[in-house]
Structure formats: C-alpha cells, structure tokens
Short mmCIF file of C-alpha atoms and ligand atoms in Angstrom, two decimals:
data_model
loop_
_atom_site.label_atom_id
_atom_site.label_comp_id
_atom_site.label_asym_id
_atom_site.label_seq_id
_atom_site.Cartn_x
_atom_site.Cartn_y
_atom_site.Cartn_z
CA MET R 534 -18.33 23.43 17.40
CA SER R 535 -19.96 20.76 19.60
CA THR R 536 -18.01 17.75 20.67
CA LEU R 537 -19.03 14.12 20.42
CA ALA R 538 -18.09 11.99 23.43
CA GLY R 539 -14.52 10.91 23.19
CA SER R 540 -11.35 9.56 24.65
CA PRO R 541 -8.55 11.31 26.50
CA PHE R 542 -5.27 11.95 24.65
CA VAL R 543 -7.12 13.32 21.69
CA ILE R 544 -5.71 16.49 20.14
CA ASP R 545 -7.98 19.35 19.14
CA PRO R 546 -7.33 20.09 15.42
CA ASP R 547 -7.65 23.81 16.09
CA ALA R 548 -5.32 23.90 19.08
CA PRO R 549 -2.48 26.38 18.46
CA GLY R 550 0.11 23.63 19.08
CA ARG R 551 -1.51 21.38 16.47
CA ILE R 552 -1.63 24.17 13.93
CA ALA R 553 2.02 25.04 14.59
CA TRP R 554 2.89 21.36 14.09
CA ASN R 555 0.97 21.33 10.80
CA VAL R 556 2.94 24.33 9.64
CA LEU R 557 6.19 22.55 10.52
CA VAL R 558 5.13 19.37 8.69
CA SER R 559 4.09 21.48 5.70
CA ALA R 560 7.47 23.20 5.68
CA ALA R 561 9.17 19.78 5.75
CA ALA R 562 6.91 18.60 2.91
CA PHE R 563 7.68 21.71 0.92
CA ILE R 564 11.44 21.24 1.38
CA SER R 565 11.02 17.60 0.31
CA VAL R 566 9.13 18.32 -2.90
CA ILE R 567 11.67 20.94 -3.92
CA GLY R 568 14.75 19.18 -2.60
CA ILE R 569 14.28 15.53 -3.58
CA PRO R 570 14.03 16.11 -7.34
CA LEU R 571 17.21 18.23 -7.10
CA VAL R 572 18.97 15.51 -5.11
CA LEU R 573 18.07 13.00 -7.83
CA ALA R 574 18.90 15.27 -10.74
CA PHE R 575 22.31 16.30 -9.40
CA ASN R 576 23.01 13.02 -7.59
CA LEU R 577 23.48 14.64 -4.19
CA GLY R 578 22.47 11.54 -2.21
CA GLY R 579 25.90 11.17 -0.65
CA ASN R 580 26.02 14.71 0.72
CA PRO R 581 26.06 14.55 4.58
CA LEU R 582 23.80 17.62 4.82
CA VAL R 583 21.22 15.96 2.57
CA ALA R 584 21.45 12.73 4.57
CA ALA R 585 20.95 14.58 7.88
CA GLY R 586 18.00 16.55 6.46
CA ASP R 587 16.50 13.30 5.19
CA ILE R 588 16.61 11.71 8.64
CA LEU R 589 15.12 14.81 10.28
CA ILE R 590 12.28 15.02 7.76
CA ASN R 591 11.65 11.30 8.17
CA PHE R 592 11.38 11.78 11.90
CA ILE R 593 8.89 14.65 11.42
CA PHE R 594 6.73 12.61 9.03
CA VAL R 595 6.65 9.56 11.34
CA THR R 596 5.71 11.75 14.31
CA ASP R 597 2.99 13.32 12.17
CA ILE R 598 1.42 9.90 11.57
CA ILE R 599 1.24 9.36 15.33
CA CYS R 600 -0.33 12.82 15.77
CA CYS R 601 -2.89 12.14 13.05
CA PHE R 602 -3.98 8.98 14.88
CA HIS R 603 -4.81 11.18 17.85
CA THR R 604 -6.31 14.26 16.24
CA ALA R 605 -10.05 14.81 16.46
CA TYR R 606 -11.86 15.69 13.23
CA ALA R 607 -14.91 17.69 12.32
CA GLU R 608 -18.00 15.89 11.09
CA GLY R 609 -20.73 18.31 10.15
CA HIS R 610 -20.79 20.59 13.13
CA TYR R 611 -19.38 18.10 15.57
CA LEU R 612 -15.87 17.35 16.61
CA VAL R 613 -15.38 13.58 16.71
CA ARG R 614 -13.08 12.68 19.60
CA ASP R 615 -13.62 8.95 19.67
CA SER R 616 -10.25 7.20 19.22
CA GLY R 617 -11.72 4.29 17.27
CA ARG R 618 -13.47 6.54 14.77
CA ILE R 619 -10.43 8.79 14.42
CA ARG R 620 -8.24 5.76 13.75
CA ARG R 621 -10.61 4.25 11.20
CA ARG R 622 -11.05 7.51 9.35
CA TYR R 623 -7.30 8.16 9.16
CA LEU R 624 -6.65 4.61 7.96
CA ARG R 625 -9.27 5.11 5.24
CA THR R 626 -7.97 8.50 4.08
CA TRP R 627 -4.45 9.87 4.47
CA PHE R 628 -2.71 7.01 6.23
CA LEU R 629 -1.34 5.25 3.13
CA PRO R 630 0.21 8.32 1.45
CA ASP R 631 1.51 9.47 4.84
CA LEU R 632 3.03 6.03 5.50
CA LEU R 633 4.67 5.78 2.08
CA SER R 634 6.14 9.24 2.43
CA ALA R 635 7.48 8.39 5.89
CA LEU R 636 9.28 5.14 5.03
CA PRO R 637 12.77 5.31 6.59
CA LEU R 638 14.52 4.86 3.25
CA PHE R 639 17.82 6.18 4.56
CA LEU R 640 18.19 2.77 6.23
CA LEU R 641 18.56 1.31 2.73
CA SER R 642 21.29 3.71 1.63
CA GLY R 643 24.73 2.24 1.31
CA THR R 644 23.29 -1.23 1.05
CA ALA R 645 25.58 -3.77 -0.52
CA PHE R 646 23.04 -4.50 -3.27
CA VAL R 647 23.46 -2.21 -6.23
CA ILE R 648 19.87 -2.79 -7.35
CA LEU R 649 18.57 -1.65 -3.97
CA ASN R 650 20.84 1.34 -4.07
CA ARG R 651 19.41 2.39 -7.45
CA ALA R 652 15.86 1.73 -6.39
CA PHE R 653 16.52 3.68 -3.22
CA ARG R 654 17.36 6.78 -5.25
CA PHE R 655 13.95 6.74 -6.87
CA LEU R 656 12.01 5.52 -3.88
CA ARG R 657 12.84 8.87 -2.38
CA LEU R 658 10.14 10.24 -4.70
CA LEU R 659 7.57 8.65 -2.37
CA ARG R 660 8.27 11.54 -0.03
CA LEU R 661 6.56 13.79 -2.56
CA LEU R 662 3.22 12.28 -1.53
CA LYS R 663 3.44 14.42 1.56
CA VAL R 664 2.75 17.44 -0.62
CA PHE R 665 -0.94 16.85 0.12
CA VAL R 666 -0.37 17.88 3.70
CA LEU R 667 0.03 21.38 2.34
CA PHE R 668 -3.63 21.23 1.28
CA ARG R 669 -4.73 20.34 4.76
CA THR R 670 -2.82 23.25 6.24
CA ILE R 671 -3.93 25.68 3.57
CA ASN R 672 -7.53 24.60 4.09
CA HIS R 673 -7.25 25.63 7.66
CA PHE R 674 -6.41 29.19 6.66
CA ARG R 675 -8.74 29.15 3.70
CA ARG R 676 -11.87 30.73 5.09
CA THR R 677 -10.60 33.16 7.62
CA LYS R 678 -7.28 34.53 6.58
CA VAL R 679 -7.19 35.18 2.84
CA SER R 680 -9.55 35.72 -0.04
CA SER R 681 -10.51 32.47 -1.75
CA ASN R 682 -9.85 33.82 -5.25
CA LEU R 683 -6.41 34.97 -4.27
CA LEU R 684 -5.69 31.61 -2.67
CA ARG R 685 -6.88 29.83 -5.79
CA MET R 686 -4.51 31.84 -7.95
CA VAL R 687 -1.60 31.30 -5.55
CA LEU R 688 -2.28 27.56 -5.45
CA MET R 689 -2.46 27.40 -9.21
CA VAL R 690 0.90 29.15 -9.58
CA PHE R 691 2.31 26.84 -6.92
CA TRP R 692 1.20 23.70 -8.78
CA LEU R 693 2.44 25.09 -12.03
CA LEU R 694 5.89 25.87 -10.65
CA LEU R 695 6.05 22.56 -8.81
CA ILE R 696 5.29 20.55 -11.93
CA ALA R 697 7.72 22.66 -13.94
CA HIS R 698 10.36 22.00 -11.27
CA LEU R 699 9.72 18.24 -11.34
CA LEU R 700 9.91 18.16 -15.14
CA SER R 701 13.09 20.27 -15.16
CA CYS R 702 14.79 17.90 -12.73
CA GLY R 703 13.53 14.94 -14.75
CA PHE R 704 14.95 16.41 -17.94
CA ILE R 705 18.33 16.84 -16.27
CA LEU R 706 18.10 13.27 -14.98
CA VAL R 707 17.51 11.83 -18.46
CA GLY R 708 20.50 13.80 -19.72
CA GLY R 709 18.54 16.40 -21.66
CA ILE R 710 21.01 19.18 -20.86
CA ALA R 711 24.54 18.88 -22.21
CA ALA R 712 27.16 18.00 -19.61
CA GLY R 713 29.90 20.42 -18.61
CA LEU R 714 27.74 23.31 -17.38
CA GLY R 715 27.50 24.41 -13.75
CA PRO R 716 24.47 23.23 -11.72
CA GLY R 717 22.81 26.69 -11.83
CA MET R 718 23.04 26.97 -15.60
CA THR R 719 21.99 23.34 -16.06
CA TYR R 720 18.87 23.92 -13.98
CA LEU R 721 18.09 27.21 -15.71
CA LEU R 722 18.29 25.63 -19.15
CA ALA R 723 16.18 22.67 -18.02
CA PHE R 724 13.59 25.05 -16.56
CA TYR R 725 13.60 27.07 -19.76
CA TRP R 726 13.02 23.88 -21.76
CA THR R 727 10.16 22.90 -19.42
CA VAL R 728 8.42 26.24 -19.63
CA THR R 729 8.63 26.43 -23.41
CA THR R 730 7.43 22.83 -23.68
CA MET R 731 4.61 23.17 -21.15
CA SER R 732 3.36 26.43 -22.57
CA THR R 733 3.33 24.67 -25.95
CA VAL R 734 5.64 27.37 -27.36
CA GLY R 735 8.50 24.89 -27.93
CA TYR R 736 11.13 27.03 -29.69
CA GLY R 737 13.05 23.91 -30.55
CA ASP R 738 16.40 25.38 -29.44
CA ILE R 739 16.70 22.74 -26.72
CA THR R 740 15.44 19.41 -27.94
CA PRO R 741 15.77 15.79 -26.84
CA ASP R 742 18.61 13.79 -28.28
CA LYS R 743 16.93 11.96 -31.15
CA THR R 744 19.02 8.87 -30.49
CA ASN R 745 17.97 8.69 -26.84
CA PRO R 746 14.51 7.07 -26.37
CA GLY R 747 14.49 8.05 -22.67
CA GLN R 748 14.78 11.73 -23.52
CA ILE R 749 12.19 11.48 -26.28
CA LEU R 750 9.70 9.70 -24.03
CA PHE R 751 10.31 12.23 -21.29
CA THR R 752 9.69 15.07 -23.73
CA ILE R 753 6.41 13.48 -24.79
CA LEU R 754 5.44 13.20 -21.11
CA ALA R 755 6.29 16.87 -20.58
CA GLN R 756 4.24 17.90 -23.60
CA ILE R 757 1.20 15.94 -22.46
CA THR R 758 1.54 17.34 -18.94
CA GLY R 759 1.93 20.78 -20.48
CA VAL R 760 -1.30 20.48 -22.42
CA GLY R 761 -3.11 19.33 -19.27
CA MET R 762 -1.69 22.14 -17.20
CA TYR R 763 -2.48 24.62 -19.92
CA GLY R 764 -6.12 23.56 -19.80
CA PHE R 765 -6.09 23.63 -16.01
CA VAL R 766 -4.64 27.14 -15.89
CA ILE R 767 -6.92 28.56 -18.55
CA GLY R 768 -9.95 26.91 -16.93
CA ASN R 769 -9.04 28.24 -13.53
CA ILE R 770 -8.39 31.74 -14.69
CA ALA R 771 -11.65 31.76 -16.62
CA SER R 772 -13.61 30.57 -13.64
CA VAL R 773 -11.90 32.97 -11.26
CA LEU R 774 -12.59 35.84 -13.62
CA SER R 775 -16.15 35.06 -14.50
CA ASN R 776 -17.12 33.72 -11.10
CA ILE R 777 -19.31 31.07 -12.59
CA ASP R 778 -20.94 30.05 -9.34
CA ILE R 779 -22.68 33.27 -8.65
CA SER R 780 -24.40 32.27 -5.40
CA LYS R 781 -21.10 31.08 -4.02
CA THR R 782 -19.40 34.25 -5.17
CA LEU R 783 -22.01 36.40 -3.50
CA PHE R 784 -21.79 34.32 -0.37
CA MET R 785 -17.99 34.53 -0.41
CA GLU R 786 -18.22 38.28 -0.88
CA ARG R 787 -20.42 38.56 2.17
CA MET R 788 -17.99 36.44 4.14
CA GLU R 789 -14.99 38.38 2.89
CA LYS R 790 -16.57 41.63 4.00
CA ILE R 791 -17.14 40.32 7.50
CA TYR R 792 -13.73 38.66 7.76
CA SER R 793 -11.87 41.72 6.56
CA PHE R 794 -13.78 43.78 9.12
CA LEU R 795 -12.96 41.27 11.85
CA ARG R 796 -9.30 41.28 10.83
CA TYR R 797 -9.21 45.07 10.69
CA ARG R 798 -10.73 45.39 14.15
CA ARG R 799 -8.53 42.56 15.45
CA ILE R 800 -11.49 40.61 16.81
CA SER R 801 -10.43 37.66 18.96
CA SER R 802 -9.91 34.32 17.21
CA GLY R 803 -12.65 32.66 19.32
CA VAL R 804 -15.28 34.99 17.86
CA VAL R 805 -13.82 34.64 14.36
CA LYS R 806 -14.11 30.87 14.75
CA ARG R 807 -17.78 31.20 15.69
CA VAL R 808 -18.45 33.37 12.66
CA ASP R 809 -16.59 30.82 10.56
CA ASN R 810 -18.69 27.94 11.91
CA TYR R 811 -21.86 29.93 11.36
CA TYR R 812 -21.01 30.60 7.72
CA ASN R 813 -20.07 26.98 7.22
CA TYR R 814 -23.47 26.01 8.51
CA LEU R 815 -25.24 28.60 6.34
CA TRP R 816 -23.41 27.31 3.30
CA GLU R 817 -24.01 23.65 4.06
CA SER R 818 -27.64 24.05 5.04
CA ARG R 819 -28.85 26.51 2.40
CA ARG R 820 -25.96 27.26 0.08
CA GLY R 821 -25.87 30.78 1.44
CA HIS R 822 -29.31 31.79 0.17
CA GLU R 823 -31.35 34.04 2.35
CA GLU R 824 -34.99 33.41 1.66
CA ALA R 825 -36.37 36.54 3.22
CA GLY R 826 -34.19 38.89 1.19
CA ILE R 827 -34.59 37.01 -2.08
CA LEU R 828 -38.36 36.71 -1.92
CA ALA R 829 -38.97 40.29 -0.80
CA ASP R 830 -38.80 41.41 -4.44
CA LEU R 831 -41.64 39.18 -5.56
CA PRO R 832 -45.37 39.98 -5.58
CA GLN R 833 -47.43 38.55 -2.74
CA SER R 834 -49.18 35.85 -4.81
CA ILE R 835 -45.93 34.34 -6.07
CA ARG R 836 -44.35 34.69 -2.65
CA LEU R 837 -47.23 32.75 -1.16
CA GLN R 838 -46.80 29.94 -3.65
CA ILE R 839 -43.06 29.73 -3.03
CA ALA R 840 -43.51 30.02 0.73
CA GLN R 841 -46.00 27.14 0.69
CA GLU R 842 -43.51 24.92 -1.08
CA LEU R 843 -40.60 26.12 1.00
CA HIS R 844 -42.32 25.64 4.32
CA ALA R 845 -44.20 22.49 3.48
CA ASP R 846 -41.71 20.53 5.58
CA ILE R 847 -42.24 22.51 8.76
CA ILE R 848 -46.02 22.40 8.34
CA ALA R 849 -45.81 18.62 7.97
CA LYS R 850 -43.50 18.31 10.95
CA VAL R 851 -45.54 20.23 13.52
CA PRO R 852 -48.36 18.08 14.88
CA LEU R 853 -50.21 21.23 15.90
CA PHE R 854 -50.82 21.93 12.21
CA ALA R 855 -52.21 18.49 11.50
CA GLY R 856 -55.67 19.03 10.09
CA ALA R 857 -55.15 22.79 9.74
CA THR R 858 -57.31 24.44 7.10
CA PRO R 859 -55.62 25.60 3.89
CA SER R 860 -56.35 29.20 4.82
CA LEU R 861 -54.59 28.77 8.19
CA ILE R 862 -51.59 27.21 6.49
CA ARG R 863 -51.52 30.02 3.96
CA ASP R 864 -51.59 32.60 6.73
CA ILE R 865 -48.85 30.88 8.64
CA VAL R 866 -46.40 30.14 5.84
CA LEU R 867 -46.46 33.71 4.65
CA HIS R 868 -45.38 34.99 8.02
CA LEU R 869 -42.74 32.46 9.00
CA GLU R 870 -39.30 33.98 9.06
CA PRO R 871 -36.34 31.58 8.83
CA THR R 872 -33.64 32.20 11.37
CA VAL R 873 -30.52 30.37 12.51
CA PHE R 874 -29.06 29.98 15.99
CA THR R 875 -25.66 28.54 16.72
CA PRO R 876 -24.98 26.02 19.52
CA GLY R 877 -25.18 27.65 22.95
CA ASP R 878 -27.11 30.74 21.80
CA PHE R 879 -29.80 31.98 24.15
CA ILE R 880 -32.96 32.27 22.09
CA ILE R 881 -35.27 33.32 24.90
CA GLN R 882 -34.45 34.61 28.38
CA GLN R 883 -36.84 34.00 31.26
CA GLY R 884 -38.52 37.22 32.41
CA ASP R 885 -38.20 39.08 29.09
CA MET R 886 -41.28 40.24 27.26
CA GLY R 887 -42.18 38.06 24.32
CA GLU R 888 -42.16 39.36 20.76
CA GLU R 889 -42.10 36.11 18.81
CA MET R 890 -42.54 32.36 18.97
CA TYR R 891 -40.51 29.72 17.15
CA PHE R 892 -41.04 26.45 15.28
CA ILE R 893 -38.09 24.08 15.12
CA ASN R 894 -37.32 22.93 11.61
CA ARG R 895 -33.90 21.42 12.35
CA GLY R 896 -31.83 21.05 15.51
CA SER R 897 -32.84 20.99 19.17
CA VAL R 898 -33.16 23.42 22.06
CA GLU R 899 -33.32 23.03 25.81
CA VAL R 900 -35.78 24.74 28.09
CA LEU R 901 -34.00 25.91 31.25
CA ASN R 902 -34.85 27.61 34.50
CA ALA R 903 -33.76 31.20 35.16
CA ASP R 904 -30.29 30.37 36.49
CA GLU R 905 -29.79 27.99 33.55
CA LYS R 906 -28.92 25.08 35.79
CA ALA R 907 -31.98 22.86 35.51
CA VAL R 908 -33.16 21.60 32.15
CA TYR R 909 -36.95 21.23 32.08
CA THR R 910 -37.01 19.57 28.77
CA THR R 911 -35.45 19.32 25.35
CA LEU R 912 -37.45 20.23 22.28
CA ASN R 913 -36.67 18.75 18.88
CA GLU R 914 -37.72 19.11 15.25
CA GLY R 915 -41.40 19.76 14.74
CA THR R 916 -42.02 21.31 18.15
CA PHE R 917 -42.46 24.97 19.00
CA PHE R 918 -41.79 27.29 21.90
CA GLY R 919 -42.21 30.89 22.97
CA GLU R 920 -46.01 30.81 22.65
CA ILE R 921 -46.88 31.28 26.36
CA ALA R 922 -45.70 34.88 26.62
CA LEU R 923 -47.55 35.81 23.45
CA LEU R 924 -50.79 34.11 24.40
CA LEU R 925 -51.03 34.90 28.05
CA LYS R 926 -49.34 38.30 27.75
CA THR R 927 -46.91 37.39 30.54
CA PRO R 928 -43.10 37.59 30.70
CA ARG R 929 -41.20 34.57 29.36
CA THR R 930 -41.70 31.61 31.67
CA ALA R 931 -38.34 29.93 30.95
CA THR R 932 -35.01 30.36 29.21
CA VAL R 933 -34.46 28.56 25.91
CA ARG R 934 -30.98 27.73 24.61
CA ALA R 935 -29.87 26.15 21.31
CA ARG R 936 -28.23 22.74 21.79
CA SER R 937 -27.02 22.47 18.22
CA TYR R 938 -27.28 24.57 15.09
CA CYS R 939 -30.98 25.37 14.89
CA ASP R 940 -32.98 26.20 11.82
CA LEU R 941 -36.02 27.89 13.30
CA TYR R 942 -39.00 29.72 11.92
CA ALA R 943 -39.98 32.79 13.87
CA LEU R 944 -43.59 33.98 13.98
CA TRP R 945 -43.79 37.57 15.18
CA LYS R 946 -46.40 38.73 17.68
CA SER R 947 -48.35 40.92 15.26
CA SER R 948 -48.74 38.05 12.75
CA PHE R 949 -49.43 35.61 15.59
CA ASP R 950 -52.24 37.78 16.99
CA ARG R 951 -53.75 38.26 13.55
CA ILE R 952 -53.68 34.53 12.86
CA LEU R 953 -55.35 33.74 16.20
CA THR R 954 -58.13 36.22 15.55
CA ARG R 955 -58.77 34.75 12.12
CA HIS R 956 -58.56 31.11 13.21
CA PRO R 957 -60.32 30.58 16.54
CA VAL R 958 -60.03 26.77 16.48
CA PHE R 959 -56.27 27.00 16.13
CA ALA R 960 -56.23 29.70 18.84
CA GLN R 961 -58.10 27.34 21.13
CA SER R 962 -55.69 24.41 20.70
CA ILE R 963 -52.55 26.46 21.13
CA GLN R 964 -54.08 28.19 24.14
CA GLU R 965 -54.80 24.84 25.78
CA LEU R 966 -51.28 23.70 25.18
CA ALA R 967 -49.77 26.86 26.60
CA GLU R 968 -51.96 26.58 29.74
CA LYS R 969 -50.87 23.00 30.14
CA ARG R 970 -47.18 23.82 29.80
CA LYS R 971 -47.52 26.69 32.20
CA ALA R 972 -49.29 24.53 34.75
CA GLU R 973 -46.60 21.89 34.43
CA LEU R 974 -43.93 24.52 34.90
CA ALA R 975 -45.68 25.80 38.01
CA ALA R 976 -45.90 22.25 39.32
CA GLY R 977 -42.15 22.00 38.76
CA LYS R 978 -42.20 18.80 36.77
CA SER R 979 -40.83 18.01 33.36
CA PRO R 980 -43.80 17.37 31.15
CA VAL R 981 -44.07 14.94 28.32
CA LEU R 982 -44.90 17.22 25.48
CA PRO R 983 -47.86 16.50 23.30
CA CYS R 984 -46.09 17.92 20.25
P1 CMP M 1407 -42.54 31.47 26.77
O1 CMP M 1407 -42.90 31.57 28.20
O2 CMP M 1407 -43.05 32.49 25.86
O3 CMP M 1407 -40.93 31.40 26.67
C1 CMP M 1407 -40.29 30.25 27.17
C2 CMP M 1407 -40.86 29.08 26.45
O4 CMP M 1407 -40.39 27.83 26.87
C3 CMP M 1407 -42.33 28.97 26.78
O5 CMP M 1407 -43.00 30.06 26.21
C4 CMP M 1407 -42.69 27.63 26.28
O6 CMP M 1407 -42.90 27.62 24.91
C5 CMP M 1407 -41.40 26.89 26.58
N1 CMP M 1407 -41.60 26.13 27.82
C6 CMP M 1407 -41.64 26.57 29.06
N2 CMP M 1407 -41.79 25.56 29.90
C7 CMP M 1407 -41.87 24.45 29.19
C8 CMP M 1407 -42.02 23.12 29.50
N3 CMP M 1407 -42.14 22.71 30.77
N4 CMP M 1407 -42.02 22.25 28.48
C9 CMP M 1407 -41.89 22.66 27.21
N5 CMP M 1407 -41.75 23.93 26.87
C10 CMP M 1407 -41.72 24.82 27.84
#
C-alpha cells in the first residue's frame, strides 16, 4: 500500500504492535460486554475485583482513544498518515462511542448522592459500545485468515449469544426469576427463558409476573428482539447457503484457494499482504470479473460489440486514437488485453526484448533508466509505452515501473504488427512518436510527451 505524505508519531495500522494492542482492547471489550450485564444483574458493583477490573479496562479504553488519534488509515490504496486527516476522520467516526465507553465512571461510585449512585449502575452499560471494536479487529483478520462464510456464521452465533446474554441479565434485573436460587441456577433459568422467548417457542413455564409492568414490558422487548433476531438468523443462513451474490462467491472462492495455499506453504506475511491488496483492488475496480476469461466463450461478433463498449474509455483517452477509423478501432479493441500491476511492479526492464506495448487506462507509471535511479518521465492515464521495442525491433530502451495500481491494456506484438500492416497511417504516426521518444532518450533529456 502506498503512503500519503504524513506526520511523525503516526502508527501503522498493520504494525504487529498495533494489532496486538487491538487484540488486547478487543479482549477488554469482550470482558466488558459479558461482565457488565452480570455485574448489574447480580449487583456485584461493590466487589473489589470488579472495581479493579473496571479501572484497568477504563485505562485500556482511554489509551485506545489516544492510539486511534495517531493511527494511519487506508483510503483506497493509500495509507493516510496526515495527523489532521486522521484526527478529523476519527472524530467523525468512532470517537463518540469510544469516548462514551471510556468515561471514568468509577469516579462516581460511592458518591453521596443516591440518584447518581443508581444512575452510575446503569451508565456502566455505556461500556458495551466498545463491542464495535471487535468488528474492527475481526475485519483485520477477515480476508487472510479465515473463510468469510465461516466468519459470518461465527459472528452470527456471537451476536445471538450476546443478545441472549443481555436479555437474560435484564430478566434477572427486573426480577423475572424467583429469589432464593443460587446465581448459577438463576442465570440458567433466565437464559432458558430468553432462548425460548427469542426462538418464539415460549413454553410458558417461566412467565413474567402479571402484576409487574416492568417484567411484562421487558418480556415484550425480548419477544420483539427475538423476532428480529429470528429474521436475521434465517436471512443469514439462507444467504450463506445459497450464496446469493454469485460473482462475489466465485471471487471469494478464488481468494480462498490462494490464501489456503499461502497458509499451507507458510508464505511470509509481507507477500500475503500484497496478495490481499491486489485482491482488494481487483474487487474494488472490477468486482472480481475477469473480462478475458468471461468473453472467451462468446462468438467473435458479440465479443467485438462488447469489447467496443468496454474499451470505449481507453480509446477516448488516448490522443493517438483521435480520428482513428472505425476499422482501426475495431482491430485494436479486439486485441487489447486488460492487465493489472500493483505499485512498485516492474512492467518493462531496459534491455529485454519487447513482446507487448501498453495503454494506461488507470494509474501512472514512471520511466526509469537502467539502474532505476533517474526518472525520465511519468506517464498517466491515456498514454502508452513499450512501443519502441516493437516498432524498431530493438531491446527495451528504458525500465518502466508502476507508481500506483495500474489498469493497463496490453497489445501483443503479433496483433500490433498486424494492425500496423493494415493501417499504414496509424503506423506512420506511432513510428514518428517512437523515433521522437528515442531521440529524446538519446539526448538524455526528459521530453514533454505529445500524448
Ligand atoms: P520500449 O523501449 O519498448 O520500452 C520502454 C518504454 O519506455 C519505451 O518503449 C517507451 O514507450 C517508454 N519511454 C522510453 N523513454 C521515454 C521517454 N523519454 N518518454 C516517455 N516514454 C519513454
């Protein structure tokens, strides 16, 4: 991933230390979402262990806010390291929930005001907002480490259990379970009530006290939540099973295959990261579709029609094609082969023999000398390169490297030669350009390109 100019003291989101910290914060969040409802249900606020844990978790959450203010973030394929932008983005997104979950509420405990003391008990629930940090951490592992369908199922079960846990604790809190039982049995009965209510089975053996509006209202809330969750679970299972989004499923399958191979062969994490970035780009730029493969099945006439529409943008972008005859355009579009290069890839090496030339549809490349130290020029969208070796039948005159993700169209030598023979006017203009570039290279100056 490329980096946008930035400030010092900015943490890389993929640095091992940052990831380890995320895991720690997630563990603290997990303990909070499980523990706080129990503390409320069984009134454990006064327990010294609970109080100490509360302070420690508070400390972790506050430190996390400071870290988030200094952690770079990915934007497209760039890592934004500018402090101002990081700050603004964090303030706009996760800052508020993070702040609310990190309020040092333990400072309020033991206050002389009874009202505050009561409110304090329930304000603890604000900590639950930190549960979203789990998403951020899970997202990090999403693409590389586990299958997305498996993760989806695990997440669904997690949410289900979490909501059931919250409702069980709530039911205990409103006095839904008769007093006099041990905490384990009380919780078990409350959980049993929640599951039967949420799954809409509702045996009716544990019911709210009909004289207690709090319990009745809570039961209604649980039933409504249950219906929602029921829909959510059924919907999720259906979509996991039927894989509604077929192109995504196919794309994911391809990715899974590669990732499982990389895991099996213990390929280094740097390379895995590159593969990950590449797939991200493929997904974002073309939703995983590979034109060449898809169109290969079709007859030539239909392929031509599709290719003309598909490549209309590159034809419009390249000034060299301005005024080209329809037959030239037809010949060219049919032979363009889309290809992607990732930042830093060497597309052409000086001295090699040339087999293809490229048109830049998206991204930019730099033309370098043999030792890759001097940059002759940078070529952007709508330009082309690699034509000199094909035209003049010489080795490559320079090295070309991708500066960003590049969507290029390759034109192979055999098609190139055929097109030149069939379209002499086009051959003439590209020949002139190649001569000019070559002369400029020989003169050692950076030319201003005509296209
Ligand atoms: P080729 O020699 O086949 O491979 C390297 C390519 O870099 C070359 O074709 C040109 O397309 C391109 N190139 C070389 N020198 C320059 C230059 N000075 N300005 C722009 N493009 C260049």
